[in-house]
PDB file of C-alpha atoms in Angstrom:
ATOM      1  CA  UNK T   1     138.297  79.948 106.048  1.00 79.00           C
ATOM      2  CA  UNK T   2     134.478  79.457 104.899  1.00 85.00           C
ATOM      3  CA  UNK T   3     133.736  83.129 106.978  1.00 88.00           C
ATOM      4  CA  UNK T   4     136.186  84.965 104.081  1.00 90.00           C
ATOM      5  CA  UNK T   5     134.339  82.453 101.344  1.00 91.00           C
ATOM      6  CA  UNK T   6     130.757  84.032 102.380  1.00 92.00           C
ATOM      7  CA  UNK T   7     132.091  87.583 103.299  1.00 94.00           C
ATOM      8  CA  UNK T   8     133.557  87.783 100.037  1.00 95.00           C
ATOM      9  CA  UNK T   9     130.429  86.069  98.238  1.00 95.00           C
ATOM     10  CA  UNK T  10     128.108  89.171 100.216  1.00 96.00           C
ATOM     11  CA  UNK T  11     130.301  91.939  98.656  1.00 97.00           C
ATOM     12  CA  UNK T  12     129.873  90.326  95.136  1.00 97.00           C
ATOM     13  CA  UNK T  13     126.336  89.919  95.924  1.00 97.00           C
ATOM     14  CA  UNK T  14     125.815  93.488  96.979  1.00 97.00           C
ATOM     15  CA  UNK T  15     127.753  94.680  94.078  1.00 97.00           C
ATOM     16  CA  UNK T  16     125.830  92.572  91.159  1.00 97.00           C
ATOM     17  CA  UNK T  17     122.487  93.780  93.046  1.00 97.00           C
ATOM     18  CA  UNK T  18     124.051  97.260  92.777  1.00 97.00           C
ATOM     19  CA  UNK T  19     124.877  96.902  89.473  1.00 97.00           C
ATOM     20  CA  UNK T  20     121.418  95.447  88.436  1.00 97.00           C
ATOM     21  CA  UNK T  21     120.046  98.293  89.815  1.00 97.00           C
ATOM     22  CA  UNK T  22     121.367 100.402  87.897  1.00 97.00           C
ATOM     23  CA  UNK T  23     120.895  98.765  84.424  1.00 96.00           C
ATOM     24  CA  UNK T  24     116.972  97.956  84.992  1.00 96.00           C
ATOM     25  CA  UNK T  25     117.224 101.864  85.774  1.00 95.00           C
ATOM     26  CA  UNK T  26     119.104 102.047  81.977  1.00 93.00           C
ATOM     27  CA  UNK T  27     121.613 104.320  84.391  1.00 94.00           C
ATOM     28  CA  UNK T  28     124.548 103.126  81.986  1.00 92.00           C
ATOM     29  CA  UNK T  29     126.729 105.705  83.592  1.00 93.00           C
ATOM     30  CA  UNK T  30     126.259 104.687  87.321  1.00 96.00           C
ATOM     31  CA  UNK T  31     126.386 100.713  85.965  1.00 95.00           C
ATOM     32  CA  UNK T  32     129.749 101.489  83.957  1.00 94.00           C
ATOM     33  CA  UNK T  33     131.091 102.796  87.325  1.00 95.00           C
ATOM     34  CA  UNK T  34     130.028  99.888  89.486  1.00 96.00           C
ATOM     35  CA  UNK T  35     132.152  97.238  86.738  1.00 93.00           C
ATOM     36  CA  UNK T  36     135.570  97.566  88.720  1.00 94.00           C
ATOM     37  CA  UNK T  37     133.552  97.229  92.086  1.00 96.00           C
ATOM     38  CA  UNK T  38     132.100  93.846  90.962  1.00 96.00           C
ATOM     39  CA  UNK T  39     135.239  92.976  89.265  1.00 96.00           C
ATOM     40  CA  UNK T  40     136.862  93.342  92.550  1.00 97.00           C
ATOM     41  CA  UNK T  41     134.350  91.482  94.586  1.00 97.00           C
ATOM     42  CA  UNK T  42     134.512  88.596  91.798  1.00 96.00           C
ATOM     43  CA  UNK T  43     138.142  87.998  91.865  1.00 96.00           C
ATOM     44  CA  UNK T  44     138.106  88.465  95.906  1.00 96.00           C
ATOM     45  CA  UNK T  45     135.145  85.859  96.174  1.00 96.00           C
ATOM     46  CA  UNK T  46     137.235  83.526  93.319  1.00 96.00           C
ATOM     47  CA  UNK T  47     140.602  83.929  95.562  1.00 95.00           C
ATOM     48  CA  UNK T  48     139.139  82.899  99.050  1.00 94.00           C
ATOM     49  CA  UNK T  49     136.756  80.266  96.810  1.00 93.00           C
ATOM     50  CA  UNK T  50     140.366  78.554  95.708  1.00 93.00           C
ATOM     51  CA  UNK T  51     141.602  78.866  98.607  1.00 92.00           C
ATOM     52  CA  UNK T  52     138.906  77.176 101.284  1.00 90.00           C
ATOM     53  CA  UNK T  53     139.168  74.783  98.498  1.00 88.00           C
ATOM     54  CA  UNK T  54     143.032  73.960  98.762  1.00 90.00           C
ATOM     55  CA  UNK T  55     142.461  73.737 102.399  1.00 89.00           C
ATOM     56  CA  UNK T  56     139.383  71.308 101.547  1.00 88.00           C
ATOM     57  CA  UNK T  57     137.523  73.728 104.172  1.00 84.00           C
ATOM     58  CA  UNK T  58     133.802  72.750 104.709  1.00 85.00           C
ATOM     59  CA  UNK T  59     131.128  74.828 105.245  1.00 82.00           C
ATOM     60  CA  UNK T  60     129.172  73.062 108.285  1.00 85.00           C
ATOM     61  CA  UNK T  61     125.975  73.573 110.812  1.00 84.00           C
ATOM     62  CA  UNK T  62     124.507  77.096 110.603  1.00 85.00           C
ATOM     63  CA  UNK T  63     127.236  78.263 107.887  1.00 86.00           C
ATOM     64  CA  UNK T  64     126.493  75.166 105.564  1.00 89.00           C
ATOM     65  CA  UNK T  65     123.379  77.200 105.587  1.00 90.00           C
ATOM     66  CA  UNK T  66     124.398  80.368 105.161  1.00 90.00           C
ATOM     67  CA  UNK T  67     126.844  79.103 102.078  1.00 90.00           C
ATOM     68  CA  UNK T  68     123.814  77.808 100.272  1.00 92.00           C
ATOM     69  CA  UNK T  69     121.704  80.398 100.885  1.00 94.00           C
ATOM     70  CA  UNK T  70     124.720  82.361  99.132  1.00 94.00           C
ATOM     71  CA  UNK T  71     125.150  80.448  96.269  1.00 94.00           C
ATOM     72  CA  UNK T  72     121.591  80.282  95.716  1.00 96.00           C
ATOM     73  CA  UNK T  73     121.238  84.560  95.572  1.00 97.00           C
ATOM     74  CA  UNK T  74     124.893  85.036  93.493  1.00 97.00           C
ATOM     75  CA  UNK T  75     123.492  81.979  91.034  1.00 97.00           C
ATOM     76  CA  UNK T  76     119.969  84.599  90.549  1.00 97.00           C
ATOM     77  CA  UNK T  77     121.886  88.142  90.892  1.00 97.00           C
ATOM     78  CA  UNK T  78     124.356  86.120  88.317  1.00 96.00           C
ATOM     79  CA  UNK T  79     121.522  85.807  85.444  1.00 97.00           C
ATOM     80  CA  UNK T  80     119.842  88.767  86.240  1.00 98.00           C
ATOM     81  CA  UNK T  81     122.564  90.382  85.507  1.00 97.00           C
ATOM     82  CA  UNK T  82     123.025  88.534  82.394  1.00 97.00           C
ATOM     83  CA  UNK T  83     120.303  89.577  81.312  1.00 97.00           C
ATOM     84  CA  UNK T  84     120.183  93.244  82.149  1.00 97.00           C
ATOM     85  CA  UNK T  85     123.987  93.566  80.556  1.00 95.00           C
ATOM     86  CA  UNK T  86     122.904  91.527  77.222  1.00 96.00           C
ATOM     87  CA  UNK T  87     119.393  94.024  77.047  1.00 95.00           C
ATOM     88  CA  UNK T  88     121.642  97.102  77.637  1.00 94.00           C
ATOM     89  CA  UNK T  89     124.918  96.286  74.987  1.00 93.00           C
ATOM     90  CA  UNK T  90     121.312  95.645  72.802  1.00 93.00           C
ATOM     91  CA  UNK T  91     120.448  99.219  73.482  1.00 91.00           C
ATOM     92  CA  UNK T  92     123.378 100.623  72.778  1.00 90.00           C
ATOM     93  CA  UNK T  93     124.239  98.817  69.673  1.00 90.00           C
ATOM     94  CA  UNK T  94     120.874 100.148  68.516  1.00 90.00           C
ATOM     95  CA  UNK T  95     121.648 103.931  69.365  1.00 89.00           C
ATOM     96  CA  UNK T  96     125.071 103.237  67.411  1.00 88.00           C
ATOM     97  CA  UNK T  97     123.383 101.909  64.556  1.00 87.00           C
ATOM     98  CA  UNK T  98     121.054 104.820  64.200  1.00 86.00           C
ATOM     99  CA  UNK T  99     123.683 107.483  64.807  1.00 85.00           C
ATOM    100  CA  UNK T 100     125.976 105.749  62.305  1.00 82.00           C
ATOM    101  CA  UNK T 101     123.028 105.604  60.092  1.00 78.00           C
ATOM    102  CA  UNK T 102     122.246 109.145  60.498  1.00 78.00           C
ATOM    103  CA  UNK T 103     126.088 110.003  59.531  1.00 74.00           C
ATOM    104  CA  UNK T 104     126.577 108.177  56.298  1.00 68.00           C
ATOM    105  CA  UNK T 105     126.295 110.458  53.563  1.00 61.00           C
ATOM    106  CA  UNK T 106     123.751 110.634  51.194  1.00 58.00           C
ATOM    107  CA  UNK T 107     123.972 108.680  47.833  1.00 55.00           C
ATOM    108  CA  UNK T 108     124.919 110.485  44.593  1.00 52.00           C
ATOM    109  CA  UNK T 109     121.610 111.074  42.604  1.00 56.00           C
ATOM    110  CA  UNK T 110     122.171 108.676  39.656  1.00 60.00           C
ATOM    111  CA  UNK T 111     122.894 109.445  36.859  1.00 63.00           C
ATOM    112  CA  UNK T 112     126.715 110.011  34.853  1.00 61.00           C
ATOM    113  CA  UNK T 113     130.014 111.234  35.986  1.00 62.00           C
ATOM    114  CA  UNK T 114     132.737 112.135  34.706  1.00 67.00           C
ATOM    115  CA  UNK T 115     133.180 111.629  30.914  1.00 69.00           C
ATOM    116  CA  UNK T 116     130.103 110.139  30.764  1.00 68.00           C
ATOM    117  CA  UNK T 117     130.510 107.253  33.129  1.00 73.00           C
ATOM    118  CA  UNK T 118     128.279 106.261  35.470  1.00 72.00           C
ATOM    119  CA  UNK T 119     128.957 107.369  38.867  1.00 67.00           C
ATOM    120  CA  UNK T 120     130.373 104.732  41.534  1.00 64.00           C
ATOM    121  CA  UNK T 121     128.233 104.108  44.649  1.00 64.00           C
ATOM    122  CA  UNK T 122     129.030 106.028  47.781  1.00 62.00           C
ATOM    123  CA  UNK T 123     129.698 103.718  50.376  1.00 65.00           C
ATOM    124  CA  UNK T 124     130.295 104.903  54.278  1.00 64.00           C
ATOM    125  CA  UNK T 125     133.755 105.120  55.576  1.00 66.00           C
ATOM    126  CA  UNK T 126     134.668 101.885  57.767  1.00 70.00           C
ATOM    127  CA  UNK T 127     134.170 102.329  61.562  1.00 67.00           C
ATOM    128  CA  UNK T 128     135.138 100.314  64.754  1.00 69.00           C
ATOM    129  CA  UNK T 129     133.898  99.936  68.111  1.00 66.00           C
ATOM    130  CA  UNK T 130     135.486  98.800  71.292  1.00 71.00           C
ATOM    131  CA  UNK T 131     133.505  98.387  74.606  1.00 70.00           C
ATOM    132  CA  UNK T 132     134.334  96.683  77.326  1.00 69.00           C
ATOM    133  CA  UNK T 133     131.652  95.679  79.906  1.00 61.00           C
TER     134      UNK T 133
END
């Protein structure tokens, strides 16, 4: 039971170290495209987790080992990827800002309107964003 544990904890490791790779690269693309890979290996690596656990299976000898060594690399590759995923939404949100800022239509000179009144501010249409990371 602890071999599927720690084969399934590699393939989430390989796939956040993937994944890292790409954003410290700022290769948003190739990152985007590695998401359902590590959301695979996460739920695989959570399913055998629950289930060495319902079978109170223990890691022992050379794979107690092995299991910590594990848990020690997914715990770093874990907030490295933190990281890299909270600098890159960052990025984006700061090339969405400037494009949306670059879009909004210039303000009326001031001055008067229409029988004499003063002119309303222009104000940018609203505008949503969905991501999903």
């Amino acid at each position: 039971m602890m071999d599927a544990v720690i084969a399934a904890g590699e393939r989430l490791a390989e796939a956040l170290r993937a994944e890292n790779e790409a954003l410290a690269a700022l290769d948003l693309t190739r990152a985007a495209a590695l998401a359902t890979r590590k959301m695979q290996a996460t739920d695989a690596f959570a399913a055998a987790t629950a289930a060495a656990s319902r079978t109170q299976a223990r890691a022992e000898g050379p794979l107690r080992a092995a299991a910590e060594t594990l848990a020690a690399d997914l715990s770093t590759l874990g907030q490295e990827n933190r990281k890299l995923l909270e600098a890159a939404i960052a990025l984006q949100s700061r090339v969405i800002e400037t494009i949306a800022g670059a879009a909004r239509p210039l303000a009326a000179a001031p001055g008067y309107g229409r029988a004499g009144r003063s002119r309303p501010p222009v104000q940018a249409a609203a505008m949503a964003l969905a991501t999903r990371v």
